[in-house]
Amino acid sequence: MKTSIVMMLLASIAFAQQPPKTSETIEVTATKIAEDVTVVPAAVTVIDGDELRARNARDLQTALGFTAGVSISPGGDQGPAGVVPELWGLREFDAFLLVVDGVPWGGAFNPDTQTLDLENVDRIEVVRGAAPVMYGATSFVGVIHVIHRVAGAQGKSARVSAGTYGTFGLAVSLPSITVSYDKHGYDEQRTEWQRAHLLYRAASGVSGGTLRVDVDGTVLWQDPSSPHPRQGAVLSPLIPVGANHNPGGAKMDQTRLHGVIGFEKHDWTTTLALTRSDFDIARGFLLGVNENNPNAAGYFQDRGVTDVYFDTHVVRQWKPNVRVIAGFDHLYGNARAQSQLFDYFVHLNGSGAEDIGDVNPDDFPEVHDHRNFSGLYVNSEWTPMPRLRVDVGARLNHTSEKRETDEGSESLTRTRLSGIVGADWQIWTHGSDTLAVFADYRNAFKPAAIDFGPESEADILDPETANSVEAGVKGRLLDGRARWQLSAFKMNMKNLVVATVVNGLPALDNVGAIKVHGVEYEMDFALQPETRIEFGYSYHDNRFGDYVQAFDGVPTQLRGRRFEMSPFHLLGAGASYTPATGFNANLMLNYTGEQFLNKRNTALADAYTAWNAGVGYRRGRNEIRVDGRNLGNTRPPVAESELGDAQYYRMPARSLEVSYRMNW
């Protein structure tokens, strides 16, 4: 069946049409209009698609490896194809917003990172901190916006790749259609993922405007890995690295169909997106580090999620120095998850796991959740003098949620304002070079995430809220060859949702308060047109405010303790040599400082450095290359699981890949 689906996707290339090319933009995430990043009063990073292809970066971890303040952990509870990003020092899966081609990817629920395909990407834009006006109650600590090439963009390409642990991939990109199939293996027992993806983009002139249509389909098969339990201050030495404690036949399969229709005319843009995702899940996790029978818990889950996104906004130039963006958007989510819980036995080394066909479920929880997030927003850009810009934006949010479970039902409705005030001053300009200082204040809130784990909780947690200030300086030098920005921020958060354990089972809880502050610096310097060095560094100090949590039945005040999985220091640095023909090479290192694995700060994980490198040869339209990931084979904990108590996913082992790409 998997092979037939892949062949059907490849065959559909023959029916692709090539509508006219539409204009491309510089940066759209912060304000929904095309703008130079140096005039936006916020820390914004744009990574060009050609740079990604030069580094063969086809996942967020390698794509954002140089971005200051961003750390991407591969894997996590969403499966080995997913990632857990850290922005502003918070490694919370649902705290950031993932946007793909202008549409929230994951809708009103959790970011759908496991279905993200970076083939044929035009650029990736990253905005650190909340975007409370344009995206309202969905963004909190940052926005990652992946933008594919527009319909009809010139250029075609094909890729074939193969690597360690049975990794294999192929892709074809034409002016309006991209088809890809990737299989990724790991050294962990019974762990891999396969993804088939089709993206069709069309655009044509209608009634003096542009009508655009996107059709996106993904079929994902995942054999999940297991997190590694911690005992005391260290990961348990009784568990071999790479052991898989899932039941035999475990799976996290997903089918996702996504359609977008949009219309642009003069200064008016309207977008409507409909997404349907269906999940077929069977997985489990250790309950304790022992060989008792049973020693693990698992669950089957049949989950269906429907998302609808609508946005319409206008851009008006009221006066020569005043521009206003005003609009309305609505995000609707409807999810139903039916689960079956069971206990089973597995040896600590991962052997002897019971097969999912042999277990006997004894509990059958069900959850049905409706979400509606609406917002009226307006953002003004005032230029009182040629080099000074002041942004003032406000949004009226209305959110409602109704949750029904076996334990009962609950509804929660909130209406409140969010907004931003910022200024950007170009203190020096010369040709394409510029030096600017900026500052902003943001007020944001976000409804709490829903837990689709093995237990169905009827209680709807309180919304998360945040107030932040940010200031910095950024610019371009040497005719635009050098780009850099330095920023400092401080944020106070309340009701942050964190993982906890209730009656031995995973659950979610609201933290009383979190205080976040840090400094971030990044630089991108083209020594020559084909030679580039990049550097990103961040210092984050995130600590609990007034928050009491019970550990082993003992209430513990966590005030002043550092937030778990949040290192003080992050660094990404590297260089690339990418001439049009001949040999090319790239090198990347990512340093992660010491971090506590738990809220009580009793388990300290050592700092580590991960190395990636690649070398290739181009001739004409052809390129062949070899890329290595995690060349030092370091295996530190990189993400905490919300399933088992005190369990962590490790960095994947060293891997190598050989690929051939043809461009024409």
C-alpha atoms as one frame of an Amber mdcrd trajectory, in Angstrom:
protein
   0.000   0.000   0.000   2.825   2.399   0.871   4.506   1.800  -2.500   1.276
   2.297  -4.414   0.623   5.640  -2.733   4.129   6.845  -3.593   3.694   5.810
  -7.236   0.341   7.592  -7.410   1.931  10.807  -6.134   4.752  10.592  -8.658
   2.339   9.895 -11.488   0.363  13.032 -10.653   3.300  15.162 -11.854   2.179
  14.579 -15.421  -1.024  16.532 -14.802   0.643  19.616 -13.294  -0.013  22.938
 -15.027   2.194  26.013 -14.891   0.275  29.181 -13.994   1.923  32.595 -14.144
   4.627  33.395 -11.621   3.587  35.696  -8.766   5.813  38.166  -6.962   8.067
  37.008  -4.135   8.604  38.985  -0.913  11.308  39.748   1.635   9.605  39.205
   4.992   5.906  38.818   5.723   5.563  37.039   9.060   5.739  39.984  11.460
   3.229  42.231   9.654   1.685  40.095   6.830   3.114  42.459   4.211   6.443
  42.435   2.369   9.030  44.470   4.265  12.757  44.767   4.728  13.652  43.081
   8.025  15.769  46.041   9.145  12.722  48.342   9.433  10.600  45.941  11.502
  10.750  46.659  15.268  11.447  43.037  16.242  14.167  40.395  16.029  13.507
  38.663  12.706  15.671  36.149  10.849  15.212  35.058   7.225  16.958  31.915
   5.933  17.046  31.718   2.144  15.972  28.501   0.416  19.086  28.441  -1.769
  21.195  28.475   1.395  19.204  25.533   2.757  19.730  23.543  -0.426  23.449
  24.386  -0.411  23.663  22.782   3.059  21.212  20.003   2.131  19.127  21.118
   5.134  15.844  19.244   4.877  14.773  19.395   8.525  14.297  22.243  10.991
  17.243  21.184  13.139  19.800  21.765  10.380  17.836  24.587   8.729  17.821
  26.752  11.879  21.182  25.670  13.272  22.660  29.191  13.019  19.595  31.108
  14.222  20.220  32.852  17.543  17.913  31.880  20.370  16.552  28.828  18.546
  17.376  25.213  19.335  15.589  22.338  17.602  15.443  18.915  19.268  14.671
  16.047  16.869  12.011  13.505  17.753   9.872  13.834  20.867   6.409  12.585
  21.729   5.135  13.401  18.219   7.365  10.652  16.852  10.833  10.491  15.281
   9.701  12.648  12.322   8.771  15.530  14.656  10.825  18.139  16.471  10.612
  20.093  19.731  11.794  23.699  19.213  13.201  25.969  21.896  12.704  29.730
  21.513  13.591  32.288  24.153  14.749  29.403  26.348  11.394  27.606  26.496
  11.414  24.073  25.099   7.653  23.675  25.138   6.161  21.910  22.138   2.982
  24.003  22.018   4.456  27.390  23.033   5.543  28.382  19.524   3.539  28.795
  16.323   4.421  26.917  13.150   3.097  28.602  10.002   3.380  27.128   6.503
   2.612  29.361   3.517   0.571  31.735   5.672  -1.545  29.111   7.478  -1.061
  27.853  11.085   0.288  24.281  10.682  -1.583  22.325  13.314  -4.503  24.715
  13.518  -6.016  25.395  16.915  -4.221  22.447  18.528  -0.517  21.481  18.480
   2.080  22.345  15.802   2.141  19.555  13.220   5.937  19.393  12.889   6.055
  15.726  11.894   4.361  16.393   8.527   6.541  19.387   7.635   8.409  18.982
   4.323  11.209  21.418   3.453  11.528  20.341  -0.169  11.368  23.298  -2.587
  11.281  25.926   0.182  11.722  29.571  -0.815  12.702  30.752   2.670  12.087
  30.304   6.399  11.265  33.321   8.572  11.692  33.296  12.340  10.205  35.907
  14.675  11.323  35.556  18.294   8.690  36.422  20.879   4.944  36.486  20.477
   3.068  37.870  17.475  -0.027  38.929  19.440  -1.628  41.093  16.733  -1.214
  39.085  13.541  -1.565  35.600  15.055  -3.250  36.335  18.366  -3.948  33.410
  20.656  -1.694  30.937  18.860   1.827  32.386  19.036   3.610  32.820  22.348
   7.410  32.602  22.311   7.942  32.795  18.572   6.797  32.065  15.031   8.546
  29.782  12.547   7.142  30.464   9.070   8.050  28.054   6.259   7.328  29.501
   2.808   7.476  27.284  -0.266   8.203  28.662  -3.724   5.221  30.373  -5.305
   3.092  28.801  -7.988   4.797  28.941 -11.357   8.260  29.772  -9.973  10.893
  28.979 -12.575  13.274  26.093 -12.094  12.922  22.341 -11.726  14.817  19.847
  -9.635  14.999  16.165  -8.746  16.670  14.445  -5.793  17.633  10.879  -4.901
  19.290  10.106  -1.558  20.338   7.105   0.530  21.992   6.776   3.901  22.682
   4.795   7.035  20.034   2.700   8.824  18.064   2.217   5.602  17.475   5.907
   4.947  16.208   6.603   1.430  14.501   9.490  -0.354  13.443  10.915  -3.679
  11.750  14.126  -4.756  10.710  15.995  -7.879   9.914  19.733  -7.937   8.266
  21.401 -10.949   6.989  24.997 -11.246   3.671  24.178  -9.555   4.023  20.769
  -7.958   6.399  19.051  -5.536   6.303  15.332  -4.811   8.584  13.614  -2.311
   9.019  10.337  -0.491  11.457   9.939   2.400  12.297   7.049   4.671  14.512
   7.701   7.684  16.037   4.962   9.825  17.736   5.136  13.233  20.031   3.033
  15.367  17.263   2.698  17.976  15.427  -0.604  17.960  12.339  -0.740  15.711
  12.466   3.010  14.958  11.912   4.685  11.591   9.544   6.960   9.684   8.298
   7.164   6.114   6.576  10.173   4.602   4.967  10.696   1.201   4.099  14.299
   0.396   2.419  16.152  -2.444   2.148  19.946  -2.733   0.347  21.570  -5.657
   0.253  25.379  -5.928  -1.707  27.277  -8.571  -2.369  30.968  -9.173  -4.165
  32.869 -11.926  -5.635  36.277 -12.629  -9.345  36.634 -11.788 -11.444  39.864
 -11.754  -8.419  42.101 -11.564  -6.877  40.110  -8.723  -5.019  36.837  -8.133
  -6.762  33.620  -7.185  -4.475  31.054  -5.605  -5.094  27.429  -4.662  -2.883
  25.094  -2.629  -3.486  21.361  -2.237  -1.243  19.560   0.241  -1.388  15.856
   1.074   0.794  13.853   3.449   0.834  10.197   4.423   3.126   9.507   7.375
   4.092   6.158   8.862   6.108   6.246  12.102   7.560   3.447  14.218   8.202
   5.422  17.416  11.264   5.351  19.641  11.256   5.398  23.437  12.419   8.053
  25.903  15.179   7.096  28.352  14.131   7.080  32.055  16.095   9.049  34.619
  17.048   7.647  38.015  18.076  10.333  40.456  20.413  12.796  38.764  21.342
  10.705  35.703  19.702   8.754  32.934  19.334   5.169  34.110  22.441   3.036
  33.412  20.145  -0.018  33.417  18.632   1.105  30.098  20.855   0.598  27.039
  21.118   3.549  24.669  18.745   2.878  21.783  16.458   0.504  23.679  12.827
   0.639  22.512  10.163  -0.130  25.100   7.163   0.289  22.831   4.999  -2.804
  22.324   5.697  -4.843  19.210   4.009  -3.324  16.165   3.871   0.171  17.684
   2.894   2.872  15.216   2.046   6.553  14.879   0.473   6.764  11.444  -1.150
   9.907  10.070  -2.984  10.999   6.956  -3.246  14.741   6.402  -5.200  16.536
   3.664  -4.917  20.319   3.459  -6.460  22.764   1.029  -6.155  26.553   0.722
  -7.969  29.040  -1.458  -6.997  32.692  -1.434  -7.738  35.877  -3.320  -5.628
  39.026  -3.524  -6.773  42.237  -5.156  -5.006  45.548  -4.723  -4.630  45.904
  -0.946  -7.118  43.220   0.093  -6.161  39.596   0.867  -8.438  36.740   1.920
  -7.412  33.186   2.814  -9.499  30.125   3.663  -7.837  26.828   4.649  -9.377
  23.469   5.533  -7.340  20.615   7.030  -8.265  17.080   8.029  -5.856  14.816
   9.911  -6.475  11.217  10.959  -4.179   9.379  13.374  -3.810   5.656  14.044
  -1.621   5.262  17.139  -0.399   2.293  19.189   2.458   2.986  21.587   3.647
   2.620  25.162   6.233   3.630  27.751   7.907   2.298  30.895   6.209   2.946
  34.223   9.369   2.260  36.200  12.909   0.940  35.855  12.188  -2.649  36.880
  11.489  -6.109  35.440   8.142  -6.574  37.162   5.243  -7.838  35.077   3.649
  -5.535  33.972   6.171  -2.676  33.954   4.815  -0.576  31.064   1.599   1.133
  29.993   0.364   1.606  26.461  -2.577   2.828  24.479  -4.304   2.590  21.141
  -5.786   5.818  19.841  -7.986   6.684  16.896  -7.891  10.458  16.527  -9.483
  12.762  13.988  -8.785  16.507  13.795 -10.499  19.072  11.574  -9.127  22.619
  11.312 -10.525  25.641   9.514  -8.543  28.876   9.164  -9.944  32.100   7.727
  -8.238  35.476   7.420  -9.176  38.631   5.557  -7.283  41.901   5.845  -6.702
  45.150   4.029  -3.685  47.420   3.792  -4.352  51.148   3.508  -1.916  53.995
   3.001  -3.961  56.702   4.773  -1.292  59.372   4.565   2.173  59.425   3.019
   3.604  58.445   6.393   0.835  56.207   7.839   0.045  52.673   6.745  -2.630
  50.535   8.431  -3.227  46.794   8.286  -6.679  45.796   9.567  -8.426  42.468
   9.447 -10.323  39.597  10.992  -9.325  35.958  11.378 -10.906  32.842  12.808
  -9.410  29.486  13.715 -11.713  26.529  14.340 -10.624  23.150  15.647 -12.626
  19.989  16.215 -10.832  16.922  17.593 -12.084  13.543  18.779  -9.759  10.924
  20.274 -10.881   7.432  21.266  -8.303   5.480  23.266  -7.837   2.013  24.687
  -5.407   1.615  27.603  -3.461  -1.516  28.475  -0.553  -2.724  30.566   2.230
  -4.922  29.222   5.730  -6.212  29.916   9.045  -5.433  28.225  12.621  -6.139
  29.308  14.716  -3.087  30.162  16.944  -3.767  27.151  13.884  -3.490  24.884
  13.530  -7.177  24.124  10.497  -9.358  24.760   7.919  -6.619  24.246   4.385
  -7.908  23.900   2.820  -7.402  20.486  -0.076  -4.971  20.163  -2.211  -7.845
  18.909  -1.766  -9.737  22.199  -2.603  -7.031  24.750  -5.960  -6.673  26.491
  -7.207  -3.091  26.937  -9.072  -2.457  30.188  -9.950   1.248  29.964 -11.559
   3.158  27.087 -11.324   6.949  27.578 -12.615   9.362  24.969 -12.189  13.099
  24.531 -13.982  15.487  22.190 -12.716  19.060  22.003 -14.097  22.083  20.099
 -12.018  25.265  19.822 -12.795  28.659  18.295 -10.211  31.448  18.254 -11.375
  34.722  16.679  -9.723  38.106  16.416 -10.237  41.625  15.120  -6.840  43.232
  14.597  -5.331  46.496  13.450  -1.692  47.498  13.154  -0.481  50.966  12.216
   2.938  51.899  10.873   3.676  55.586  11.396   6.803  57.231   9.980   7.048
  60.634  11.689  10.438  61.192  10.040  12.154  59.362   7.153  14.243  57.045
   9.339  11.921  56.516  12.283   9.018  54.078  12.264   6.557  53.496  15.110
   4.252  50.462  15.164   1.122  50.287  17.316  -1.086  47.225  17.064  -4.047
  45.839  18.973  -6.191  42.747  18.729  -9.516  41.866  20.315  -9.433  38.118
  20.964 -12.430  35.919  21.589 -11.705  32.291  22.418 -14.070  29.510  23.378
 -13.497  25.847  24.088 -15.730  22.946  25.021 -14.322  19.616  26.131 -16.260
  16.416  26.710 -14.750  13.308  28.305 -15.895  10.257  30.248 -15.370  12.303
  33.408 -17.736  15.067  32.300 -17.592  18.228  30.254 -16.338  21.771  30.677
 -16.530  24.996  28.694 -14.391  28.109  28.865 -14.824  31.424  27.034 -12.450
  34.367  27.177 -12.466  37.817  25.564  -9.445  40.020  26.001  -7.054  42.401
  24.281  -3.507  41.779  23.177  -1.144  44.128  21.430   2.255  45.493  20.583
   4.049  48.864  20.598   7.399  49.163  18.865   9.797  51.561  17.194  12.653
  51.192  14.715  15.135  54.020  14.039  17.525  53.842  11.079  20.375  55.809
  12.617  22.630  55.352   9.567  22.118  54.331   5.937  24.420  54.201   2.927
  23.188  52.460  -0.195  22.020  48.997   0.847  23.863  49.265   4.186  22.030
  50.349   7.303  22.237  50.484  11.086  19.019  50.457  13.102  17.985  50.317
  16.740  14.601  48.938  17.775  12.469  48.255  20.818   9.046  46.764  21.432
   6.542  45.807  24.108   4.161  42.879  23.613   1.176  41.612  25.537  -0.046
  38.133  24.606  -2.148  35.245  25.798  -2.738  31.678  24.648  -5.378  29.081
  25.594  -3.815  26.066  27.268  -2.800  23.089  25.142  -4.921  19.967  25.124
  -3.291  16.683  26.107  -4.076  13.925  23.592  -2.173  11.418  25.704  -3.486
   8.213  27.262  -5.654   9.944  29.853  -8.640  12.174  29.044  -8.770  15.212
  31.301 -12.045  17.113  31.415 -10.533  20.188  33.091  -9.558  23.034  30.773
  -6.473  24.751  32.138  -6.176  28.525  32.470  -4.846  30.469  29.461  -1.155
  31.317  29.408  -0.327  35.039  29.508   2.866  36.996  28.879   4.226  40.537
  28.882   7.563  41.097  27.188   9.964  43.900  26.333  12.721  43.672  23.746
  15.406  46.030  22.506  18.214  45.647  20.054  20.334  46.844  17.178  20.659
  45.342  13.687  22.037  46.186  10.312  23.820  45.411   7.073  27.392  46.341
   6.101  29.792  45.982   3.167  27.102  46.389   0.499  24.856  43.932   2.283
  27.472  41.169   2.563  27.372  41.292   6.369  24.071  41.004   8.261  23.766
  40.985  12.024  21.467  41.703  14.949  21.818  41.909  18.707  18.787  41.897
  21.006  17.925  41.629  24.681  14.530  40.660  26.079  12.617  40.112  29.274
   9.300  38.324  29.611   7.011  37.569  32.545   4.665  34.637  32.023   1.786
  33.239  34.022  -0.006  29.904  33.830   2.570  28.265  31.543   1.436  24.700
  30.829   3.979  22.053  31.878   4.028  18.268  32.139   3.406  16.664  35.515
   2.312  13.321  36.956  -1.058  12.653  38.631  -1.690   9.223  40.187   1.296
   7.821  38.316   0.039   8.931  34.887   1.152  11.867  32.728  -0.893  15.060
  32.951  -0.626  18.802  32.326  -0.622  21.613  34.865  -0.424  25.422  35.015
   2.769  26.925  36.442   2.202  29.937  38.666   4.804  32.201  37.031   7.939
  32.132  34.875  10.487  34.913  34.493  12.386  34.827  31.203  15.235  37.057
  30.085  18.178  36.793  27.754  20.510  38.199  25.106  20.824  36.955  21.525
  23.306  37.747  18.747  23.591  36.458  15.200  25.795  37.276  12.240  25.949
  36.202   8.599  29.025  37.343   6.629  29.773  36.595   2.966  33.580  36.767
   2.716  33.209  36.206  -1.020  30.073  35.490  -3.067  30.688  31.746  -2.639
  32.115  31.774   0.911  29.967  32.459   3.960  30.427  32.267   7.722  27.502
  32.268  10.155  27.293  32.594  13.913  24.481  32.666  16.466  24.725  32.874
  20.258  22.147  33.243  23.001  22.140  33.519  26.768  18.853  32.594  28.450
  18.049  32.696  32.154  14.547  31.330  32.773  13.341  30.758  36.317  10.168
  29.801  38.125   8.261  32.384  40.072   5.799  31.401  42.771   4.982  27.762
  41.955   4.439  24.834  44.318   4.410  21.273  42.970   4.243  18.012  44.887
   7.101  15.549  44.383   6.565  12.124  45.959   3.732  13.681  47.941   5.887
  16.532  49.304   4.882  20.082  48.242   7.962  21.923  46.974   8.316  25.651
  46.327  10.157  26.113  43.015  10.655  29.886  43.154  14.059  30.801  41.726
  14.759  27.352  40.250  15.792  27.255  36.614  13.269  26.000  34.081  14.067
  22.430  33.030  15.721  21.731  29.655  16.718  25.401  29.352  20.506  25.947
  29.116  22.153  29.267  29.829  24.205  29.097  26.618  23.391  28.129  23.032
  25.799  28.590  20.142  25.667  27.753  16.462  28.573  28.472  14.135  29.828
  27.323  10.787  31.054  28.075   7.305  30.111  27.149   3.771  31.878  27.238
   0.414  29.346  27.010  -2.420  30.697  27.938  -5.854  28.454  27.507  -8.879
  30.599  24.624 -10.148  33.207  22.312  -8.684  33.643  21.200  -5.103  31.591
  22.686  -2.267  31.586  22.106   1.468  29.894  23.197   4.676  30.493  22.787
   8.394  28.188  23.433  11.352  28.641  23.077  15.089  25.957  23.501  17.723
  26.937  23.925  21.369  24.383  23.465  24.155  25.401  24.415  27.677  24.605
  22.686  30.934  20.920  22.346  31.677  18.804  20.910  34.456  16.614  17.973
  33.538  14.085  18.545  36.301  12.199  21.367  37.995  13.913  20.861  41.362
  17.321  21.392  39.678  18.837  18.238  41.156  19.701  16.571  37.820  22.281
  18.526  35.815  23.051  17.427  32.261  26.492  18.169  30.850  27.133  20.575
  27.999  27.665  19.046  24.565  28.597  19.935  20.992  27.105  18.376  17.866
  28.904  18.558  14.507  27.430  18.410  10.998  29.378  18.574   7.748  28.879
  18.044   4.048  30.902  17.975   0.856  29.697  17.924  -2.728  30.639  18.357
  -6.359  28.636  20.314  -8.955  28.970  20.182 -12.685  26.396  21.769 -14.937
  22.955  20.929 -13.638  24.142  17.966 -11.572  25.383  17.698  -8.001  26.418
  14.750  -5.872  27.183  15.152  -2.177  27.805  13.403   1.130  26.402  14.816
   4.388  27.040  13.729   7.962  24.893  14.567  10.989  26.068  14.395  14.620
  29.523  13.303  13.510  30.765  13.106  17.085  27.982  10.614  17.885  27.052
  12.467  21.076  23.816  11.111  22.609  22.647  13.627  25.259  19.025  14.089
  26.383  17.439  16.715  24.126  13.695  16.663  24.893  11.572  15.613  27.853
   8.658  13.259  27.313   5.182  14.118  28.561   4.270  10.407  28.625   6.470
   8.645  31.162   7.662  10.333  34.351  11.245  11.733  34.154  11.980  10.302
  30.691  14.000  11.950  27.898  14.601  11.498  24.197  18.254  11.349  23.167
  20.002  12.946  20.222  19.903  10.545  17.243  23.141   8.708  16.514  25.661
   9.639  13.835  24.260   9.303  10.316  25.592   9.660   6.772  23.710  10.343
   3.550  24.692  10.355  -0.108  22.464  12.362  -2.444  22.235  13.321  -6.082
  20.353  16.410  -7.239  19.658  17.643 -10.738  18.485  21.187 -11.483  17.170
  22.463 -14.787
